mmCIF file of C-alpha atoms in Angstrom:
data_model
loop_
_atom_site.group_PDB
_atom_site.id
_atom_site.type_symbol
_atom_site.label_atom_id
_atom_site.label_comp_id
_atom_site.label_asym_id
_atom_site.label_seq_id
_atom_site.Cartn_x
_atom_site.Cartn_y
_atom_site.Cartn_z
ATOM 1 C CA MET A 23 111.397 87.275 81.494
ATOM 2 C CA LYS A 24 109.231 89.355 80.652
ATOM 3 C CA LYS A 25 109.784 92.659 79.479
ATOM 4 C CA VAL A 26 108.267 95.319 82.376
ATOM 5 C CA LEU A 27 108.681 99.273 81.059
ATOM 6 C CA LEU A 28 108.587 101.286 83.994
ATOM 7 C CA PRO A 29 107.376 105.202 82.410
ATOM 8 C CA GLN A 30 107.691 107.737 84.947
ATOM 9 C CA THR A 31 105.467 110.481 82.692
ATOM 10 C CA LEU A 32 102.199 109.848 80.510
ATOM 11 C CA ASP A 33 104.777 111.546 77.346
ATOM 12 C CA GLU A 34 106.881 108.141 78.143
ATOM 13 C CA LEU A 35 104.252 106.474 79.014
ATOM 14 C CA TRP A 36 103.009 106.751 75.036
ATOM 15 C CA SER A 37 106.629 105.813 73.390
ATOM 16 C CA CYS A 38 106.426 102.533 75.897
ATOM 17 C CA LEU A 39 103.049 101.837 73.332
ATOM 18 C CA ASP A 40 104.443 102.993 70.571
ATOM 19 C CA GLY A 41 107.007 100.378 71.178
ATOM 20 C CA GLU A 42 104.981 97.451 72.480
ATOM 21 C CA PRO A 43 101.559 98.653 71.040
ATOM 22 C CA ASN A 44 100.495 95.307 72.360
ATOM 23 C CA ALA A 45 101.623 95.818 76.297
ATOM 24 C CA LEU A 46 99.561 95.398 79.122
ATOM 25 C CA PRO A 47 99.242 97.902 81.801
ATOM 26 C CA TYR A 48 98.958 97.897 85.276
ATOM 27 C CA ALA A 49 99.335 99.656 88.564
ATOM 28 C CA GLY A 50 99.283 97.305 91.242
ATOM 29 C CA GLY A 51 99.436 93.722 89.529
ATOM 30 C CA THR A 52 97.321 91.655 92.529
ATOM 31 C CA ASP A 53 95.207 91.275 89.933
ATOM 32 C CA LEU A 54 97.747 91.004 87.281
ATOM 33 C CA LEU A 55 100.494 87.989 89.628
ATOM 34 C CA VAL A 56 96.973 85.523 90.585
ATOM 35 C CA ARG A 57 96.114 85.475 86.425
ATOM 36 C CA TYR A 58 99.338 84.564 84.888
ATOM 37 C CA ASP A 59 101.571 81.449 86.227
ATOM 38 C CA ALA A 60 105.113 81.770 87.666
ATOM 39 C CA ARG A 61 106.138 81.428 84.689
ATOM 40 C CA GLY A 62 105.010 84.444 83.002
ATOM 41 C CA GLU A 63 103.526 81.805 80.087
ATOM 42 C CA GLY A 64 100.900 83.882 77.952
ATOM 43 C CA LEU A 65 101.941 86.803 79.491
ATOM 44 C CA PRO A 66 103.042 90.315 77.481
ATOM 45 C CA ALA A 67 105.295 92.878 78.081
ATOM 46 C CA LEU A 68 103.875 94.975 81.312
ATOM 47 C CA VAL A 69 103.791 98.537 81.115
ATOM 48 C CA CYS A 70 103.973 99.976 84.535
ATOM 49 C CA LEU A 71 101.322 103.397 85.546
ATOM 50 C CA GLU A 72 102.119 103.519 89.408
ATOM 51 C CA ARG A 73 105.106 105.800 88.356
ATOM 52 C CA ILE A 74 103.370 108.832 86.952
ATOM 53 C CA ALA A 75 102.956 111.084 89.738
ATOM 54 C CA ASP A 76 99.851 112.562 87.507
ATOM 55 C CA LEU A 77 98.091 109.423 88.150
ATOM 56 C CA ARG A 78 98.121 109.499 91.840
ATOM 57 C CA GLY A 79 96.718 111.259 94.380
ATOM 58 C CA ILE A 80 93.130 112.912 95.831
ATOM 59 C CA SER A 81 92.130 116.541 94.901
ATOM 60 C CA ALA A 82 89.440 118.038 96.079
ATOM 61 C CA ASP A 83 87.392 119.501 91.776
ATOM 62 C CA GLY A 84 85.151 121.748 92.684
ATOM 63 C CA GLY A 85 82.307 120.331 94.191
ATOM 64 C CA ALA A 86 84.300 117.252 92.986
ATOM 65 C CA VAL A 87 86.685 115.484 94.600
ATOM 66 C CA ARG A 88 89.384 113.511 91.924
ATOM 67 C CA ILE A 89 91.053 110.068 92.234
ATOM 68 C CA GLY A 90 93.941 109.775 90.260
ATOM 69 C CA ALA A 91 93.225 105.513 88.846
ATOM 70 C CA ALA A 92 97.118 104.289 90.096
ATOM 71 C CA THR A 93 95.751 105.807 93.951
ATOM 72 C CA THR A 94 96.076 103.293 96.296
ATOM 73 C CA LEU A 95 93.393 101.811 98.085
ATOM 74 C CA ALA A 96 95.400 102.726 101.267
ATOM 75 C CA HIS A 97 95.830 106.391 100.000
ATOM 76 C CA ILE A 98 92.711 106.153 99.585
ATOM 77 C CA LEU A 99 91.199 104.895 102.494
ATOM 78 C CA ASP A 100 93.680 107.487 105.216
ATOM 79 C CA ASP A 101 92.124 110.228 102.527
ATOM 80 C CA ASP A 102 90.201 112.930 105.257
ATOM 81 C CA SER A 103 88.147 114.074 102.801
ATOM 82 C CA VAL A 104 86.725 110.494 101.149
ATOM 83 C CA ARG A 105 86.913 109.892 104.854
ATOM 84 C CA LYS A 106 84.232 112.661 105.312
ATOM 85 C CA ASP A 107 82.868 113.763 102.349
ATOM 86 C CA LEU A 108 82.774 109.568 100.333
ATOM 87 C CA PRO A 109 82.474 107.364 103.539
ATOM 88 C CA VAL A 110 80.088 104.285 101.216
ATOM 89 C CA LEU A 111 83.624 104.110 98.969
ATOM 90 C CA ALA A 112 85.744 104.698 102.412
ATOM 91 C CA GLN A 113 83.207 101.214 104.211
ATOM 92 C CA ALA A 114 83.898 99.251 101.051
ATOM 93 C CA ILE A 115 87.812 99.865 100.508
ATOM 94 C CA ARG A 116 88.162 98.892 104.194
ATOM 95 C CA VAL A 117 86.566 95.138 103.492
ATOM 96 C CA LEU A 118 88.674 95.183 99.943
ATOM 97 C CA GLY A 119 91.271 92.519 100.275
ATOM 98 C CA SER A 120 93.651 92.587 103.449
ATOM 99 C CA PRO A 121 96.300 95.324 103.796
ATOM 100 C CA ILE A 122 98.556 94.274 102.014
ATOM 101 C CA VAL A 123 96.421 93.733 98.401
ATOM 102 C CA ARG A 124 95.215 97.608 99.617
ATOM 103 C CA ASN A 125 98.755 99.226 100.209
ATOM 104 C CA MET A 126 98.688 97.725 96.478
ATOM 105 C CA GLY A 127 95.898 97.350 94.629
ATOM 106 C CA THR A 128 94.566 100.459 92.976
ATOM 107 C CA ILE A 129 91.543 101.891 92.748
ATOM 108 C CA GLY A 130 92.123 101.975 88.845
ATOM 109 C CA GLY A 131 92.549 97.643 88.624
ATOM 110 C CA ASN A 132 89.362 97.455 90.344
ATOM 111 C CA ILE A 133 88.391 99.860 87.653
ATOM 112 C CA GLY A 134 89.250 97.925 85.250
ATOM 113 C CA ARG A 135 89.035 94.860 85.550
ATOM 114 C CA ALA A 136 85.199 95.075 85.924
ATOM 115 C CA SER A 137 84.274 92.261 88.628
ATOM 116 C CA PRO A 138 80.454 91.833 89.474
ATOM 117 C CA ALA A 139 81.719 90.643 92.570
ATOM 118 C CA GLY A 140 84.069 94.342 93.067
ATOM 119 C CA ASP A 141 83.968 95.890 95.867
ATOM 120 C CA THR A 142 84.617 99.390 94.466
ATOM 121 C CA LEU A 143 82.534 99.344 92.023
ATOM 122 C CA PRO A 144 78.801 99.548 93.692
ATOM 123 C CA PRO A 145 79.676 101.871 95.535
ATOM 124 C CA LEU A 146 80.808 104.156 92.491
ATOM 125 C CA TYR A 147 77.647 103.891 89.986
ATOM 126 C CA ALA A 148 76.284 104.859 93.832
ATOM 127 C CA LEU A 149 77.687 108.124 94.021
ATOM 128 C CA GLY A 150 76.889 108.858 90.103
ATOM 129 C CA ALA A 151 81.177 108.314 89.611
ATOM 130 C CA GLU A 152 82.571 109.817 85.830
ATOM 131 C CA VAL A 153 86.133 107.757 84.796
ATOM 132 C CA GLU A 154 87.876 110.070 83.387
ATOM 133 C CA LEU A 155 90.724 108.187 80.289
ATOM 134 C CA ILE A 156 92.853 109.494 78.625
ATOM 135 C CA SER A 157 94.858 108.676 75.393
ATOM 136 C CA ARG A 158 97.605 110.726 73.375
ATOM 137 C CA SER A 159 95.278 111.713 71.522
ATOM 138 C CA GLY A 160 93.635 113.555 74.325
ATOM 139 C CA LEU A 161 90.951 113.110 77.450
ATOM 140 C CA ARG A 162 87.798 112.117 77.494
ATOM 141 C CA ARG A 163 84.943 111.365 80.349
ATOM 142 C CA MET A 164 82.400 108.068 80.875
ATOM 143 C CA ALA A 165 80.051 107.057 83.683
ATOM 144 C CA ILE A 166 80.979 104.123 84.977
ATOM 145 C CA ARG A 167 77.535 102.442 83.889
ATOM 146 C CA ASP A 168 78.229 103.027 81.095
ATOM 147 C CA PHE A 169 81.724 102.403 81.218
ATOM 148 C CA ILE A 170 81.652 98.862 82.922
ATOM 149 C CA ALA A 171 80.490 96.690 79.460
ATOM 150 C CA GLY A 172 80.063 92.931 81.217
ATOM 151 C CA PRO A 173 81.727 90.634 83.144
ATOM 152 C CA GLY A 174 85.852 91.766 82.676
ATOM 153 C CA ARG A 175 85.295 93.951 79.527
ATOM 154 C CA THR A 176 84.485 97.773 80.392
ATOM 155 C CA ARG A 177 85.093 100.065 77.260
ATOM 156 C CA LEU A 178 87.806 100.822 77.195
ATOM 157 C CA GLU A 179 90.251 101.970 73.559
ATOM 158 C CA HIS A 180 92.700 100.282 72.242
ATOM 159 C CA GLY A 181 95.827 102.789 73.530
ATOM 160 C CA GLU A 182 94.137 104.243 76.593
ATOM 161 C CA ILE A 183 94.386 103.667 80.604
ATOM 162 C CA ILE A 184 91.973 105.108 82.917
ATOM 163 C CA ALA A 185 93.649 108.122 84.176
ATOM 164 C CA ALA A 186 90.922 108.398 87.414
ATOM 165 C CA VAL A 187 88.017 108.728 88.794
ATOM 166 C CA ARG A 188 85.392 112.248 89.900
ATOM 167 C CA ILE A 189 82.875 112.264 92.510
ATOM 168 C CA VAL A 190 80.590 114.988 92.753
ATOM 169 C CA LYS A 191 80.342 115.161 96.396
ATOM 170 C CA PRO A 192 76.624 113.934 97.943
ATOM 171 C CA ALA A 193 74.643 116.980 100.191
ATOM 172 C CA SER A 194 76.231 116.551 103.616
ATOM 173 C CA SER A 195 73.043 114.987 105.248
ATOM 174 C CA ALA A 196 73.140 112.507 102.841
ATOM 175 C CA VAL A 197 73.388 108.723 104.226
ATOM 176 C CA GLN A 198 76.072 106.340 102.720
ATOM 177 C CA HIS A 199 76.401 102.862 103.331
ATOM 178 C CA TYR A 200 78.271 99.845 101.828
ATOM 179 C CA GLU A 201 77.713 96.439 102.758
ATOM 180 C CA LYS A 202 78.715 92.617 101.538
ATOM 181 C CA VAL A 203 77.706 89.414 103.040
ATOM 182 C CA GLY A 204 80.907 87.461 102.434
ATOM 183 C CA HIS A 205 82.189 83.479 103.535
ATOM 184 C CA ARG A 206 84.635 85.255 106.107
ATOM 185 C CA ASN A 207 84.578 88.721 108.384
ATOM 186 C CA ALA A 208 88.309 88.995 106.400
ATOM 187 C CA LEU A 209 89.252 88.344 103.258
ATOM 188 C CA ALA A 210 85.814 87.418 101.706
ATOM 189 C CA CYS A 211 84.973 88.005 97.942
ATOM 190 C CA SER A 212 81.224 89.346 98.174
ATOM 191 C CA LEU A 213 78.235 87.260 97.849
ATOM 192 C CA VAL A 214 76.320 89.870 97.067
ATOM 193 C CA SER A 215 77.040 93.807 98.135
ATOM 194 C CA MET A 216 75.300 96.549 98.597
ATOM 195 C CA ALA A 217 76.018 100.653 98.303
ATOM 196 C CA ALA A 218 73.517 103.602 99.002
ATOM 197 C CA VAL A 219 72.804 107.068 98.980
ATOM 198 C CA ILE A 220 69.856 108.687 100.602
ATOM 199 C CA GLY A 221 69.295 112.022 100.060
ATOM 200 C CA MET A 222 66.663 113.616 103.111
ATOM 201 C CA THR A 223 64.601 116.153 103.678
ATOM 202 C CA SER A 224 64.212 118.008 106.842
ATOM 203 C CA ASN A 225 60.977 115.832 107.779
ATOM 204 C CA GLY A 226 63.002 112.827 107.396
ATOM 205 C CA ALA A 227 60.940 112.123 104.638
ATOM 206 C CA VAL A 228 63.710 110.296 101.260
ATOM 207 C CA ASP A 229 64.427 112.944 98.582
ATOM 208 C CA SER A 230 66.940 110.851 95.838
ATOM 209 C CA ALA A 231 67.713 107.383 96.450
ATOM 210 C CA SER A 232 70.562 105.685 94.005
ATOM 211 C CA LEU A 233 70.887 101.625 95.362
ATOM 212 C CA ALA A 234 73.946 99.379 93.533
ATOM 213 C CA TRP A 235 74.300 95.599 94.260
ATOM 214 C CA GLY A 236 77.498 93.648 94.023
ATOM 215 C CA SER A 237 78.501 90.087 93.003
ATOM 216 C CA VAL A 238 74.090 89.511 91.631
ATOM 217 C CA GLY A 239 74.066 89.998 87.984
ATOM 218 C CA PRO A 240 76.859 89.883 85.115
ATOM 219 C CA THR A 241 77.862 93.740 86.407
ATOM 220 C CA VAL A 242 76.571 96.184 89.286
ATOM 221 C CA VAL A 243 72.854 95.899 89.350
ATOM 222 C CA THR A 244 71.058 99.106 89.926
ATOM 223 C CA CYS A 245 67.215 99.377 90.263
ATOM 224 C CA PRO A 246 64.837 102.174 89.794
ATOM 225 C CA ALA A 247 62.002 100.926 90.825
ATOM 226 C CA ALA A 248 63.076 100.009 93.855
ATOM 227 C CA GLU A 249 64.631 104.075 94.453
ATOM 228 C CA LYS A 250 61.046 105.073 93.482
ATOM 229 C CA ALA A 251 59.398 103.015 95.785
ATOM 230 C CA MET A 252 61.717 105.275 98.126
ATOM 231 C CA ILE A 253 60.689 108.618 97.780
ATOM 232 C CA GLY A 254 59.071 110.430 98.970
ATOM 233 C CA ARG A 255 58.749 108.408 102.001
ATOM 234 C CA LYS A 256 60.227 108.273 104.738
ATOM 235 C CA PRO A 257 62.433 105.007 104.857
ATOM 236 C CA ASP A 258 60.283 102.882 107.856
ATOM 237 C CA ARG A 259 59.658 99.629 107.134
ATOM 238 C CA GLU A 260 57.137 99.403 104.203
ATOM 239 C CA THR A 261 58.934 101.181 102.112
ATOM 240 C CA LEU A 262 62.126 99.866 102.554
ATOM 241 C CA GLU A 263 59.715 96.182 102.579
ATOM 242 C CA ALA A 264 58.552 97.231 98.728
ATOM 243 C CA ALA A 265 61.926 98.703 98.077
ATOM 244 C CA ALA A 266 63.026 95.350 99.045
ATOM 245 C CA GLY A 267 60.604 93.442 97.246
ATOM 246 C CA ALA A 268 61.685 95.723 94.022
ATOM 247 C CA ALA A 269 65.137 94.637 93.876
ATOM 248 C CA ARG A 270 64.352 91.276 94.237
ATOM 249 C CA ASP A 271 63.062 90.841 90.822
ATOM 250 C CA ALA A 272 65.167 92.830 89.480
ATOM 251 C CA VAL A 273 68.708 91.264 90.363
ATOM 252 C CA ALA A 274 69.946 88.472 87.996
ATOM 253 C CA PRO A 275 72.153 85.997 90.175
ATOM 254 C CA ILE A 276 73.374 82.779 89.446
ATOM 255 C CA GLY A 277 74.819 79.676 91.690
ATOM 256 C CA ASP A 278 77.767 78.754 92.207
ATOM 257 C CA VAL A 279 79.803 77.503 95.414
ATOM 258 C CA ARG A 280 79.992 79.837 97.401
ATOM 259 C CA ALA A 281 76.524 80.470 97.112
ATOM 260 C CA ASP A 282 73.000 78.990 94.838
ATOM 261 C CA ALA A 283 70.274 81.928 92.825
ATOM 262 C CA ASN A 284 67.710 81.777 96.138
ATOM 263 C CA TYR A 285 70.509 83.129 98.393
ATOM 264 C CA ARG A 286 71.739 85.839 96.627
ATOM 265 C CA ARG A 287 68.400 87.085 96.260
ATOM 266 C CA ALA A 288 67.344 86.772 98.809
ATOM 267 C CA VAL A 289 70.259 89.234 100.415
ATOM 268 C CA ALA A 290 69.914 91.855 98.494
ATOM 269 C CA GLY A 291 66.585 92.175 99.577
ATOM 270 C CA ASN A 292 68.103 91.588 102.907
ATOM 271 C CA LEU A 293 70.404 94.448 102.885
ATOM 272 C CA LEU A 294 68.135 97.037 101.528
ATOM 273 C CA LEU A 295 66.470 96.432 105.049
ATOM 274 C CA ARG A 296 68.899 96.476 106.703
ATOM 275 C CA LEU A 297 69.554 100.178 106.875
ATOM 276 C CA ALA A 298 66.755 101.014 108.379
ATOM 277 C CA VAL A 299 69.525 101.484 110.997
ATOM 278 C CA HIS A 300 70.782 103.670 109.262
ATOM 279 C CA VAL A 301 68.514 105.570 107.916
#
């Protein structure tokens, strides 16, 4: 059996990593458990983060919400402040996996996996989230869109872990929406997903737009041209058609056994058109 270390504090964590510098930190393990076979072949020593209180919980930080990296997805979904102030994130978590996965999986794990199909990533991009990264030498912050370096790759340095994600609350009048398309209504890896945070003026025009798509590129795809096509205009069919055309030009999907590239490109635009129902 591989060695599993169970630190209770950050100081204990650094001591564990000093003793096992190649150890693999993890929390819920929902992704880790399917990447290695039952015998654990190729699996290094493991350091479990879920017992470290400093990495768990949700708190208000001025006009922002801070979510500890080891906070489970189920806990986030049950939090009143997340449902009220960050509904786009709650919507994404609600359709992420099964109740068992949400009870075990953590937001730090979903971010650190850096999957193009990761459900929490488009909302976090659209919300302009920052990740907090911590090591023995201190804390640094980085925009999530800079932290994700490629499929399965991040800018996490050796000896560093994801401590939290920090999200500035959008205006209460902002429209927040997440939707994904999969082969099933539940337990489906997304074929295409889209998150939107749309600021509105008092006369019903778009004041700001932040859009992000999953599963249509090597990382989450944003589209400044689509956002620009919406700003200053009412979100009617003509406006959304122009924005959807820009989005289809911006995405770079691949074809695989689940869907071909042309289908994903079409759906990326169609999800934007569906904003008409919500704004």
